[in-house]
CSV table of C-alpha atoms in Angstrom, one decimal:
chain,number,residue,atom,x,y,z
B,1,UNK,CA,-23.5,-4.0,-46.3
B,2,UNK,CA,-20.2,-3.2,-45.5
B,3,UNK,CA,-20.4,0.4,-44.7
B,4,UNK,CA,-23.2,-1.4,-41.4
B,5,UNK,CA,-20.2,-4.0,-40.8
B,6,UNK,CA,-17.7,-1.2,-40.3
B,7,UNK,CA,-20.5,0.9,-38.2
B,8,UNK,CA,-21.1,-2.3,-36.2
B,9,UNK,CA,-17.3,-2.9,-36.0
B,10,UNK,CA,-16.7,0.7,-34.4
B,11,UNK,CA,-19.5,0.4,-32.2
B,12,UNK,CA,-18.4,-2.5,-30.6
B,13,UNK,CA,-14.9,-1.1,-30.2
B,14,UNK,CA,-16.5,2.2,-28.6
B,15,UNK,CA,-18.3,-0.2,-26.2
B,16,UNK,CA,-15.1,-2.0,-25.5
B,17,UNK,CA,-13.1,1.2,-24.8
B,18,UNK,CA,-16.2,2.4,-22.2
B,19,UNK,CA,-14.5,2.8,-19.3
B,20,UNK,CA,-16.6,2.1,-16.1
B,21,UNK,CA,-18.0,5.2,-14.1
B,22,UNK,CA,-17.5,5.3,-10.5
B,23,UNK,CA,-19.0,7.6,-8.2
B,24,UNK,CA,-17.6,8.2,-4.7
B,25,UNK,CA,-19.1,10.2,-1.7
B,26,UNK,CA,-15.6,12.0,0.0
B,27,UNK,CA,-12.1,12.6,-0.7
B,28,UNK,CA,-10.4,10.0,0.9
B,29,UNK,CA,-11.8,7.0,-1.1
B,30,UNK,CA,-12.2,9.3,-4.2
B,31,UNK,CA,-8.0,9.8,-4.0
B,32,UNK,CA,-7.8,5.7,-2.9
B,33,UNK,CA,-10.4,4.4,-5.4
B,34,UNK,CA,-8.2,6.8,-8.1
B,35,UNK,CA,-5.1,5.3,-7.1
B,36,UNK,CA,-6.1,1.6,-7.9
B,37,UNK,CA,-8.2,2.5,-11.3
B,38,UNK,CA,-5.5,5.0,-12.6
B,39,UNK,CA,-6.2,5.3,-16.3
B,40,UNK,CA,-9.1,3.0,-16.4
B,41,UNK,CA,-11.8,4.2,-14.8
B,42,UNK,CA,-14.0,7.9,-14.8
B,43,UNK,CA,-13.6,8.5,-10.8
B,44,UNK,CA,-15.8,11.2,-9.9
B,45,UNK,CA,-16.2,12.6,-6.4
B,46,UNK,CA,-19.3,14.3,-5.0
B,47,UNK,CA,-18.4,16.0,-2.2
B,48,UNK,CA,-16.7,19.3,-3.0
B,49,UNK,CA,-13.2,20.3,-1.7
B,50,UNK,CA,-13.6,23.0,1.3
B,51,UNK,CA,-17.3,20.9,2.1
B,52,UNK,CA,-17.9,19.3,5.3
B,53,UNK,CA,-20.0,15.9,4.7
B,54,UNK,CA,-21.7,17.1,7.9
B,55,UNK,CA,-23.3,19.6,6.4
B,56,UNK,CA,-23.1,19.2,2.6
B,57,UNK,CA,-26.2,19.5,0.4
B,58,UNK,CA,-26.1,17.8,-3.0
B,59,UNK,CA,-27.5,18.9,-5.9
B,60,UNK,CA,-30.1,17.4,-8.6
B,61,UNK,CA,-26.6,17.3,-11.0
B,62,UNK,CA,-25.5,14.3,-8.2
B,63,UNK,CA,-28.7,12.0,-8.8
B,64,UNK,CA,-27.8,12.3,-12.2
B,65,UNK,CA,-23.8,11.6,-11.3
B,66,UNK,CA,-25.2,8.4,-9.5
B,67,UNK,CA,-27.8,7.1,-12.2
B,68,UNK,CA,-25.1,7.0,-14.4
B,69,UNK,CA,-22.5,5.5,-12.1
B,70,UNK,CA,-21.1,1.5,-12.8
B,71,UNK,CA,-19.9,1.5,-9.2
B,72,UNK,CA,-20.6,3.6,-6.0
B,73,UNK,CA,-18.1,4.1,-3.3
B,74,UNK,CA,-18.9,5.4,0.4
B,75,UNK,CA,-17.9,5.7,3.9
B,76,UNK,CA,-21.2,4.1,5.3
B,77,UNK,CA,-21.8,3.2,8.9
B,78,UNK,CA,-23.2,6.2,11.2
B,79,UNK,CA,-23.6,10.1,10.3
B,80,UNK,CA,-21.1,10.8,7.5
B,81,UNK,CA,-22.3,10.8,4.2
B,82,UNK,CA,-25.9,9.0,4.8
B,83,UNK,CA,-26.8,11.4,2.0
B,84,UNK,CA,-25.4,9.3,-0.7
B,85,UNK,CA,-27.6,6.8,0.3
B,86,UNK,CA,-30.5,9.1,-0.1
B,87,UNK,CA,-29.5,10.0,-4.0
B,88,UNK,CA,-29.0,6.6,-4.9
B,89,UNK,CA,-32.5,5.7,-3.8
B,90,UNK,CA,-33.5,9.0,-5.2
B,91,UNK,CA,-31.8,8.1,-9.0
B,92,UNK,CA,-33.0,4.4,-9.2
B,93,UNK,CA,-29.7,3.3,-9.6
B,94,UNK,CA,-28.9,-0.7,-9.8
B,95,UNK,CA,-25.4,0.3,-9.4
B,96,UNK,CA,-23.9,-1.9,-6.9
B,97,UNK,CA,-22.3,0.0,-3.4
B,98,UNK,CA,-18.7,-0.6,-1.7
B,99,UNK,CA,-19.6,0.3,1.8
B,100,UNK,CA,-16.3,0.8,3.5
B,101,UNK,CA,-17.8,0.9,7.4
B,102,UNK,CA,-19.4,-2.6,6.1
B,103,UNK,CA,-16.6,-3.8,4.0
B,104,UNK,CA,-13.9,-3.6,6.4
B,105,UNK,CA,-16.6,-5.2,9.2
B,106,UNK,CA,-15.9,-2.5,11.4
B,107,UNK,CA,-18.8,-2.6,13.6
B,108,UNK,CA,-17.9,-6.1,14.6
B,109,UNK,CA,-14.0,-4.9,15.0
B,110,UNK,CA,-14.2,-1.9,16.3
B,111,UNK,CA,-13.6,-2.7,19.9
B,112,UNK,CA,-10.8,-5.4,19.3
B,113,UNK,CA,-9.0,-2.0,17.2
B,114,UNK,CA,-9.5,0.9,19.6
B,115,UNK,CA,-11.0,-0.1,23.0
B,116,UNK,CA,-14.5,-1.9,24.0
B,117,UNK,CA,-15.4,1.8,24.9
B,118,UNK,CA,-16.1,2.8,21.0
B,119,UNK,CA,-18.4,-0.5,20.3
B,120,UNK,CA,-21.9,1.3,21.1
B,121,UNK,CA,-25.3,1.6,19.3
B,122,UNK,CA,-23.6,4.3,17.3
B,123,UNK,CA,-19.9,4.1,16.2
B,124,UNK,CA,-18.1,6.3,15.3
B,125,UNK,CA,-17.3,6.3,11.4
B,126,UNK,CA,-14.0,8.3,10.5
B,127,UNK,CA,-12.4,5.1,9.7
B,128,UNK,CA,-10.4,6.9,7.3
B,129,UNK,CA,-8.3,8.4,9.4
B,130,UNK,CA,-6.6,5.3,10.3
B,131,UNK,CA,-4.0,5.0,7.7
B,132,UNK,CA,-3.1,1.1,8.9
B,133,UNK,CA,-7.0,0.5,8.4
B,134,UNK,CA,-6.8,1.7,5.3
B,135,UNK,CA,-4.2,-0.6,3.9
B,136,UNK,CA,-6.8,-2.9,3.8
B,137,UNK,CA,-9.3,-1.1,1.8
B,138,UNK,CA,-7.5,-1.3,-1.9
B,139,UNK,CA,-7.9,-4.6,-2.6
B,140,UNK,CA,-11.6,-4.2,-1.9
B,141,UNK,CA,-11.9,-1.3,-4.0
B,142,UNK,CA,-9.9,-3.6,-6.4
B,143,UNK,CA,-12.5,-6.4,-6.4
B,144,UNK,CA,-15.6,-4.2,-6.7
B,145,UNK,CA,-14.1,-2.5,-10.1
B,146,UNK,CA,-13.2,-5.9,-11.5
B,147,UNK,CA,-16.6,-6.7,-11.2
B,148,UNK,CA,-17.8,-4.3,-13.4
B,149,UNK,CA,-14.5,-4.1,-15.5
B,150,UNK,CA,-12.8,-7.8,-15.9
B,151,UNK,CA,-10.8,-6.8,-18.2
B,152,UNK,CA,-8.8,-4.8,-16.4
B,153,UNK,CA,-8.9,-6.8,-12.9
B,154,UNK,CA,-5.3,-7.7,-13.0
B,155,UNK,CA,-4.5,-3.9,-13.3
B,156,UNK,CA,-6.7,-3.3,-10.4
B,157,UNK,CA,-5.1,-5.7,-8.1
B,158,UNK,CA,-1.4,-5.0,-9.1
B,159,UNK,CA,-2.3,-1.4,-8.3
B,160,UNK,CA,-4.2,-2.4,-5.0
B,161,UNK,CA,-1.2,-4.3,-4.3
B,162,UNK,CA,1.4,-1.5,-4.2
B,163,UNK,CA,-1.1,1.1,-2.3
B,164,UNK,CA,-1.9,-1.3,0.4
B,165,UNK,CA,1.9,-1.8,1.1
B,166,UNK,CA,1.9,2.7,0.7
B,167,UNK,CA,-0.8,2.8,3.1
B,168,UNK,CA,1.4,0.3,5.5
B,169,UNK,CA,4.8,2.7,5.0
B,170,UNK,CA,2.8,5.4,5.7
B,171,UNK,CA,1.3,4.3,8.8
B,172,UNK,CA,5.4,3.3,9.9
B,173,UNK,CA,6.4,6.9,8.9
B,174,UNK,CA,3.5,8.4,10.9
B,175,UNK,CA,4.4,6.5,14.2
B,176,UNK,CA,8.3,8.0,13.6
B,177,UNK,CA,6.9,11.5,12.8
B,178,UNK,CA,4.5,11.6,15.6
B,179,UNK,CA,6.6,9.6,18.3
B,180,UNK,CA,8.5,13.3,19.7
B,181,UNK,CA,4.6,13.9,20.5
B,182,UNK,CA,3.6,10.8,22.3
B,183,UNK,CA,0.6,11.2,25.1
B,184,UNK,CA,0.5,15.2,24.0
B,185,UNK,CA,-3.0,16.7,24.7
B,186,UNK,CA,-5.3,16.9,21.6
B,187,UNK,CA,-7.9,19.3,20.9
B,188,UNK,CA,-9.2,18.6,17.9
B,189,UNK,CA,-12.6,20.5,16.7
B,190,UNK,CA,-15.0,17.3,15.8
B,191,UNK,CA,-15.1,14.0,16.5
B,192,UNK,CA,-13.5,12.9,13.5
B,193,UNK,CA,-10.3,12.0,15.2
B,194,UNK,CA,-10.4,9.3,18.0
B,195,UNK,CA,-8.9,6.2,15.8
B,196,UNK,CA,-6.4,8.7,14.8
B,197,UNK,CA,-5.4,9.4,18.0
B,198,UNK,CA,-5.1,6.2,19.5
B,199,UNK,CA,-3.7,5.0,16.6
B,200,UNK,CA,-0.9,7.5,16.8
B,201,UNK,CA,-0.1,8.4,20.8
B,202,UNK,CA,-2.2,11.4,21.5
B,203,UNK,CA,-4.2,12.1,24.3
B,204,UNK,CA,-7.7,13.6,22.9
B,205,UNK,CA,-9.2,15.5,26.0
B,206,UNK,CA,-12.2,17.1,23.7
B,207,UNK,CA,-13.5,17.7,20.7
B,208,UNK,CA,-14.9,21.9,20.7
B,209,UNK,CA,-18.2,21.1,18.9
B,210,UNK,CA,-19.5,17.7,19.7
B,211,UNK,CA,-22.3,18.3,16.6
B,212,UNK,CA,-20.5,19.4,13.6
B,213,UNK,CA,-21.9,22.0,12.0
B,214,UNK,CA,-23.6,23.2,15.2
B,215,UNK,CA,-22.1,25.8,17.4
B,216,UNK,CA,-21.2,24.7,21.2
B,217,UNK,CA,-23.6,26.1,23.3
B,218,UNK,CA,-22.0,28.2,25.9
B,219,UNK,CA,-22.0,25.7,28.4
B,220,UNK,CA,-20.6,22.8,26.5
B,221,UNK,CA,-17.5,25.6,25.7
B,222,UNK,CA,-17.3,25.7,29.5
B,223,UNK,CA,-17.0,22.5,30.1
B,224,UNK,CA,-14.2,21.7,27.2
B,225,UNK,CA,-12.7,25.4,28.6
B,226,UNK,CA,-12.1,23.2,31.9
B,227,UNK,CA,-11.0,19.9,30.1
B,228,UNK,CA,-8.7,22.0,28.3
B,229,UNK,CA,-6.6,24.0,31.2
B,230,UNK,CA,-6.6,20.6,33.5
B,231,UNK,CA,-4.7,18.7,30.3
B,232,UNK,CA,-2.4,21.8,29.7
B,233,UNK,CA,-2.8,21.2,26.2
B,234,UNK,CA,-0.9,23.8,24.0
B,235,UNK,CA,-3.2,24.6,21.3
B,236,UNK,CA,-6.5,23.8,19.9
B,237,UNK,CA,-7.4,22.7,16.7
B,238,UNK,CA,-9.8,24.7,13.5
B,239,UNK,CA,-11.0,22.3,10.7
B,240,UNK,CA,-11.0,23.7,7.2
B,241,UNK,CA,-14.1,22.4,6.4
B,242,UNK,CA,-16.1,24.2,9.3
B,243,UNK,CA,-16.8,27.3,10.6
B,244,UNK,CA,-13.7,27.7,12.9
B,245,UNK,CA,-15.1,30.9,15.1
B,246,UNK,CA,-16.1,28.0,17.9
B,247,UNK,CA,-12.5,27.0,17.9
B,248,UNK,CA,-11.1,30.6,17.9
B,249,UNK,CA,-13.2,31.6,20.9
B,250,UNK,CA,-11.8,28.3,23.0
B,251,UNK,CA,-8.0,29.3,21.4
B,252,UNK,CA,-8.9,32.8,23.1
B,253,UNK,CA,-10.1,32.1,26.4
B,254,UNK,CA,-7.4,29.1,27.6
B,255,UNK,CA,-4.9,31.3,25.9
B,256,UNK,CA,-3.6,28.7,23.6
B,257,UNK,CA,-2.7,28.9,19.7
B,258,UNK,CA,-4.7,27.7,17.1
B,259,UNK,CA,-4.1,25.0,14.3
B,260,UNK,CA,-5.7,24.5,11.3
B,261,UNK,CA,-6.5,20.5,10.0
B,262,UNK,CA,-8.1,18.8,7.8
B,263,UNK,CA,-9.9,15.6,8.1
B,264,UNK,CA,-11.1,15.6,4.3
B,265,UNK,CA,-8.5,16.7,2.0
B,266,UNK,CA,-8.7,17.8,-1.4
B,267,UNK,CA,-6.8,21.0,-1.0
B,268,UNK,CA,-3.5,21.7,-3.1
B,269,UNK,CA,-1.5,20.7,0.2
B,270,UNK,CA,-3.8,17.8,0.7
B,271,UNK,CA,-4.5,16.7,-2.3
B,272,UNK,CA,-3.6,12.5,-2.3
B,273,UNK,CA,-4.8,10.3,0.5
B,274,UNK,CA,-1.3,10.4,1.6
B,275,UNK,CA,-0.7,14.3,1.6
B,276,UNK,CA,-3.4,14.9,3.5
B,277,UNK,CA,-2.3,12.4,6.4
B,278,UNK,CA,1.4,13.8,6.6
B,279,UNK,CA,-0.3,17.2,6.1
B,280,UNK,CA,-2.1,16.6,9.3
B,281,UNK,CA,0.9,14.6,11.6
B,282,UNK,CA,3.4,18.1,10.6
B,283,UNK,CA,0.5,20.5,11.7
B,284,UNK,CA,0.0,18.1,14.7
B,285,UNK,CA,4.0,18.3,15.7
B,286,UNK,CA,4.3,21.8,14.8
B,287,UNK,CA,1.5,22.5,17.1
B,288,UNK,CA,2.5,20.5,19.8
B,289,UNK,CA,6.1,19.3,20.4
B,290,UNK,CA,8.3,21.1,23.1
């Protein structure tokens, strides 16, 4: 008898120690989610480092990731990691979903943030790239693992706390670092980039492949050649998550240098949320200031 109390005893405090599994579809949110759990919860991101979401292709290994997941975190809205969506109908899951593009309301916002010109039937969904947008994401990430972990829900919101007002000191030392920069022409190689832009004085005159993942046909890369020269635009941007030949061949022809970014992260020199965003503004001023 008491050797099954003690065995009951343990197994309750095994259960009690479980920490919640959450499962999240790209970097960014991975890195933010991370940030508000920090020792509490098994973050696990799908999307491999060096992987665009554009053209990622999961593996049976990430139905199972998602069937065992307490909480699922994704972009949502239009074209970025609709494949999540996919597994978790795939693995059956009952897991509930923060979805970000939903969370933050953005298709009703959208046009009051950036211009009536983005509200269309499809938005644009690199929200992420916005790093005063993002300072309200935390606490929602904080409320969706309190849900499934109580216990812990006043860690969550502490820690959702001190990123959000991170996210909004970051977004103050982005304006300073991009400010020498204001109204410069941007190139950048996808669309991922518009709220950044706006957000943070540039000029975007084109993105070099309008599908990612598809090469420009030679007449779109005639039209953004033109785009290009009439702006004066210094350089042209590569992403590291794409194949960047498009981008080498438009560097070529307008006679302009080439820039690496990254819109994803996950790399040594972008390896936090925050990284990655100041990763991104030095390449931008290297590239571009006078």
């Amino acid at each position: 008898m008491k050797s099954l109390l003690c065995w009951l005893t343990l197994a309750g405090l095994s259960l009690s120690l479980a920490q919640p599994n959450v499962v999240v579809s790209i970097f960014p949110y991975f890195d933010l989610t991370r940030q508000v759990a920090g020792e509490h919860a098994n973050v696990t991101l799908l999307l491999p480092p060096g992987v665009s979401p554009h053209t990622f292709d999961p593996t049976p290994r990430d139905v199972r990731r998602i069937a065992e997941a307490d909480l699922v975190i994704m972009n949502g809205g239009d074209g970025i990691d609709g494949w999540l969506r996919r597994l978790f109908e795939a693995s059956g899951s009952r897991a509930p979903i923060l979805d970000v593009f939903a969370a933050l309301n953005f298709r009703e916002r959208v046009a009051d943030l950036y211009g009536p010109e983005f509200y269309s039937q499809f938005i644009n969904s690199h929200l992420w790239l916005d790093a005063r947008l993002m300072a309200e994401l935390p606490p929602l990430i904080a409320a969706a693992l309190a849900e499934i972990d109580p216990a812990q829900a006043d860690v969550y919101h502490a820690n959702a706390e001190r990123l959000s007002a991170e996210l909004l000191a970051l977004d103050a030392e982005l304006q300073t670092m991009l400010a020498p920069i204001s109204g410069a022409a941007f190139v950048p190689f996808h669309d991922a980039w518009p709220y950044f832009a706006i957000r943070y004085g540039l000029n975007l005159v084109v993105e070099i492949e309008p599908f990612p993942g598809r090469e420009p046909t030679p007449a779109y890369l005639q039209y953004a050649l033109g785009l290009i020269e009439k702006s004066g635009a210094k350089a042209v941007f590569s992403e590291r998550q794409l194949n960047p030949r498009p981008a080498e061949v438009v560097a070529e022809q307008a006679g302009v240098a080439l820039y690496v970014m990254d819109p994803v992260g996950g790399h040594p020199d972008t390896a936090s949320y925050q990284n990655m965003m100041r990763f991104n503004a030095s390449v931008l001023l290297a590239a571009l200031a006078d």
